[in-house]
Coordinates of C-alpha atoms and ligand atoms in Angstrom, one line a residue:
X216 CA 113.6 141.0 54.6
X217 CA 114.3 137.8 56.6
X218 CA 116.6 137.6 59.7
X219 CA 117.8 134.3 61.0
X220 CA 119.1 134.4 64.6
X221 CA 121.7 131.9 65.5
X222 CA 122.2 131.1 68.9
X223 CA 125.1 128.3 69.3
X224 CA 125.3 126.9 72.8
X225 CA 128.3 123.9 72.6
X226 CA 131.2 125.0 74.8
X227 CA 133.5 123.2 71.8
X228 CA 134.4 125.6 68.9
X229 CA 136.1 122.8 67.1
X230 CA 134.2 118.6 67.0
X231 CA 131.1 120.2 67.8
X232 CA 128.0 118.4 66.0
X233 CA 125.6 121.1 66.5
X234 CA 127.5 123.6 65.2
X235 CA 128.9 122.0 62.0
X236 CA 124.9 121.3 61.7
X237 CA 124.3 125.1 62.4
X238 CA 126.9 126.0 59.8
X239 CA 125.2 124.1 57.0
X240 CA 121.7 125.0 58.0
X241 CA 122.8 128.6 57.5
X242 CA 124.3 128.0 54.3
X243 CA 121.4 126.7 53.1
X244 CA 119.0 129.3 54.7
X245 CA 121.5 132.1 53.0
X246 CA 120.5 130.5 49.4
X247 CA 117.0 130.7 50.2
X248 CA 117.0 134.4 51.5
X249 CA 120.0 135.9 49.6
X250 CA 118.5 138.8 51.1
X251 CA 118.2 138.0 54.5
X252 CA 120.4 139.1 57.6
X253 CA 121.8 136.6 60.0
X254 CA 122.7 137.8 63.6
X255 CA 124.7 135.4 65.5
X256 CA 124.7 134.7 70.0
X257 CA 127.5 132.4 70.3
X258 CA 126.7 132.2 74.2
X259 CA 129.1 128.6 74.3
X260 CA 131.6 130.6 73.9
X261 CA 130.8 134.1 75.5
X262 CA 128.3 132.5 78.5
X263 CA 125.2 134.7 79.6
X264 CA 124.9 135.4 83.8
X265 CA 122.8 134.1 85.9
X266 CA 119.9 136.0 86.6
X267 CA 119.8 138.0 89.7
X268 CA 117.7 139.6 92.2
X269 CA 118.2 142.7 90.8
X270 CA 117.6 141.8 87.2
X271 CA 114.1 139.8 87.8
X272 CA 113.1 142.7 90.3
X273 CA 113.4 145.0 87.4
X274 CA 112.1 143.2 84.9
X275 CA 108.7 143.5 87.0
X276 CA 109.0 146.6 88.3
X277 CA 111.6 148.8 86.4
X278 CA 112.4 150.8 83.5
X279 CA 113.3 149.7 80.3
X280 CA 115.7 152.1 80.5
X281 CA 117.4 151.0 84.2
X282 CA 121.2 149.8 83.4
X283 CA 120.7 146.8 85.1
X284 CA 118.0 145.7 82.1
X285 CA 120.7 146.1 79.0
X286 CA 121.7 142.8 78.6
X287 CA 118.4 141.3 78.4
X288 CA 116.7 144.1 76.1
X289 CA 119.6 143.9 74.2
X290 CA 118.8 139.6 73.6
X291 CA 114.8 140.8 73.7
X292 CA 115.5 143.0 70.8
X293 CA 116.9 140.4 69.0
X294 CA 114.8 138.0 69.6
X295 CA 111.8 140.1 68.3
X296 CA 113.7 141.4 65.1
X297 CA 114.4 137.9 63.8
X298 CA 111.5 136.6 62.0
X299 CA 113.5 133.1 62.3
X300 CA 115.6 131.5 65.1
X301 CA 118.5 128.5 65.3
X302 CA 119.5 126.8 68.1
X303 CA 122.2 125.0 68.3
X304 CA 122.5 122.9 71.5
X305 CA 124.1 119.6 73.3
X306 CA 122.6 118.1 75.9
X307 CA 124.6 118.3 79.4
X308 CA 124.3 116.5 82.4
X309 CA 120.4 115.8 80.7
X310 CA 119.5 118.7 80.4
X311 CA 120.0 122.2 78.6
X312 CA 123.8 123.6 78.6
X313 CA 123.1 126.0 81.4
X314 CA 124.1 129.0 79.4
X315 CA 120.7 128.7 77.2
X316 CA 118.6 128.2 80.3
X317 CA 120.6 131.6 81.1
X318 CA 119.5 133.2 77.6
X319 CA 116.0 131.9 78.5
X320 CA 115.8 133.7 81.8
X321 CA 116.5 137.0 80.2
X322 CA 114.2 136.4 77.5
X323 CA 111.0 135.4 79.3
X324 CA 110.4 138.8 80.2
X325 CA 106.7 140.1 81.3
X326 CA 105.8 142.8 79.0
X327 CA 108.5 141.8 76.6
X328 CA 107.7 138.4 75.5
X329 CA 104.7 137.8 77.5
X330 CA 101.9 139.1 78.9
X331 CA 99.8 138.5 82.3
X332 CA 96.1 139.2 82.8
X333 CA 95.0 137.8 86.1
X334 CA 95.7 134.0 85.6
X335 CA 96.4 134.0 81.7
X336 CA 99.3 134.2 80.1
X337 CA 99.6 135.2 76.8
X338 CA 102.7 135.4 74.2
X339 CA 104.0 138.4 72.6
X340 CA 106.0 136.8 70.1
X341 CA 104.5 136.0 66.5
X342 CA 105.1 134.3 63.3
X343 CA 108.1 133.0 64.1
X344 CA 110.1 129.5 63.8
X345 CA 112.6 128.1 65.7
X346 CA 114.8 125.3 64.7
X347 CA 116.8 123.4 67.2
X348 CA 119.7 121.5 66.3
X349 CA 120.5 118.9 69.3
X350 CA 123.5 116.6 69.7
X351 CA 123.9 114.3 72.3
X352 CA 126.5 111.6 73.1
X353 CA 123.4 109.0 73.7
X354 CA 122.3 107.1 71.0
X355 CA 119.5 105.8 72.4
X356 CA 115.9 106.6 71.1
X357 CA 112.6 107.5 73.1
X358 CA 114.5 108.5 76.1
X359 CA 113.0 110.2 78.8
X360 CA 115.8 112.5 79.1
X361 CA 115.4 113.5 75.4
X362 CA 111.8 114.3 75.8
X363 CA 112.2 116.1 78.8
X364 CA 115.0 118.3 77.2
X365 CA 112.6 118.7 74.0
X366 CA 109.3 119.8 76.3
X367 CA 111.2 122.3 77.9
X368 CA 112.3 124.1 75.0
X369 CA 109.2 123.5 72.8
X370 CA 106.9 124.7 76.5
X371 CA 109.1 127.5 77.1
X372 CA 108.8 128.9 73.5
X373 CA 105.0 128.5 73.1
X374 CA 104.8 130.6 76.9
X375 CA 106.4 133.5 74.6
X376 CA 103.8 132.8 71.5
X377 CA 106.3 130.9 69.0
X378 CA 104.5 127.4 68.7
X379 CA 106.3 126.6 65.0
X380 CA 109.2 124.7 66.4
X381 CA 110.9 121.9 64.3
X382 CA 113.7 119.9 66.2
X383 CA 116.5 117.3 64.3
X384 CA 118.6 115.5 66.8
X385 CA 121.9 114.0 66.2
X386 CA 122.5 111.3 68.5
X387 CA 125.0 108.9 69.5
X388 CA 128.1 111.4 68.9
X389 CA 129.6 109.3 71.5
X390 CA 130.5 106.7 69.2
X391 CA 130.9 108.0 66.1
X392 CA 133.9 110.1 64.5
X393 CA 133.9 113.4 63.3
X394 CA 135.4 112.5 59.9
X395 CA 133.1 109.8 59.3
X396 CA 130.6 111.5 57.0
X397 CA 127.9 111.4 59.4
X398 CA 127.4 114.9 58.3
X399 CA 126.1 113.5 55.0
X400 CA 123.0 111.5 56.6
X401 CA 121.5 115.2 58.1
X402 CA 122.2 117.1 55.1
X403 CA 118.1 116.0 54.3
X404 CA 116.9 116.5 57.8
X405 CA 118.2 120.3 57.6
X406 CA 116.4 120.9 54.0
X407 CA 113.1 118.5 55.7
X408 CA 113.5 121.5 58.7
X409 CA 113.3 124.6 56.3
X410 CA 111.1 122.9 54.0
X411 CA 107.7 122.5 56.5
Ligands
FMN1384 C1 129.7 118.0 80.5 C2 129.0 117.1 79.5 C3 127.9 116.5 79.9 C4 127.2 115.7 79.0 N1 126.0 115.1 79.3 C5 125.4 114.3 78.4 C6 124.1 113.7 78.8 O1 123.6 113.8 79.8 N2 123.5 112.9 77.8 C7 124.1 112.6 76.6 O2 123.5 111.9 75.8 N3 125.3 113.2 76.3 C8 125.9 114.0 77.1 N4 127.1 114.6 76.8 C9 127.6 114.4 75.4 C10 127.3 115.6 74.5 O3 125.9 115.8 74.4 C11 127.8 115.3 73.1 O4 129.2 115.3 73.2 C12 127.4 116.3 72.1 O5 127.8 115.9 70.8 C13 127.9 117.7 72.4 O6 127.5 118.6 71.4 P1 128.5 119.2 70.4 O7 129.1 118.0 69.6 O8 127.7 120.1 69.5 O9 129.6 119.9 71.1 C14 127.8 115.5 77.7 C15 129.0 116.1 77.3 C16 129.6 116.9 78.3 C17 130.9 117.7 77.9

């Protein structure tokens, strides 16, 4: 059986792009796997911490089972049951909302998702794909900005093994209504994503 994790990172619950994007990926995901589970990390609207000292310390040196680790084997487990990811994510400031850079840092996780010998690293995570829905107020193409935000994701995935990443970005939501029927023009893009 299939399981789609759905991580949705917009602080906005209502007029958020990404998500109304995320909501009809799903739908269409759900009449491809009738079957298939979908587990949901809204962490826009319930934020992950920061890392801390402690945290990092034991992710090196602890116990799986030490208290201070249940958050992030909690989002590792996750993470490593889905066979299939979605991201749904703005770009702030030019960057990442910080609250998926906080889901990244207890993800990466040596002996979890990776794996050091000497100087190589190597992923733990296989056969998976992640899609990325992105919405940014910009409308601008070939930004630097954009390609900075999409090599950080794309790098930061392939370090844990997944390398099958397939990105649609909605830009200029500056300038453009909600109620327009923009939806309408990435109604292809999301069956082009699942269709690869
Ligand atoms: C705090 C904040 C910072 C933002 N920074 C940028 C930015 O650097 N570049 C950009 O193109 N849009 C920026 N935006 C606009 C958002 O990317 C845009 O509104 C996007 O549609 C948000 O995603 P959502 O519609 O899913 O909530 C920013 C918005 C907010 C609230």
């Amino acid at each position: 059986m299939k399981t789609l994790l759905r991580i949705d990172a917009s602080i906005r619950r209502q007029g958020s792009f990404s998500r109304t994007l995320g909501d009809a990926f799903v739908g269409e995901w759900k009449h491809r796997h009738p079957q298939g589970e979908v587990l949901t990390r809204d962490i826009g609207q319930e934020p992950l911490p920061h890392l801390s000292d402690e945290v990092a310390n034991a992710f090196f040196t602890g116990a799986r089972e030490l208290q201070v680790l249940a958050l992030s084997n909690l989002l590792c487990d996750e993470l490593k049951q889905a066979s299939e990811i979605l991201i749904t994510c703005p770009m702030y400031n030019f960057g990442i909302p910080s609250t998926l850079k906080a889901w990244f840092d207890q993800v990466v996780r040596a002996n979890e998702t990776f794996r050091r010998d000497g100087y190589q690293y190597e992923g733990l995570l296989h056969n998976k794909t992640v899609y990325i829905i992105m919405a940014m107020g910009d409308g601008r193409t070939g930004l630097r900005t954009t390609e900075n935000f999409e090599y950080y994701l794309t790098d930061t995935l392939a370090f844990m093994g997944i390398h099958d990443v397939r990105i649609v970005t909605v830009g200029g939501t500056a300038t453009r209504s909600f109620t327009d029927g923009w939806q309408a023009t990435y109604q292809q893009s999301i069956s082009q994503l699942l269709n690869n």
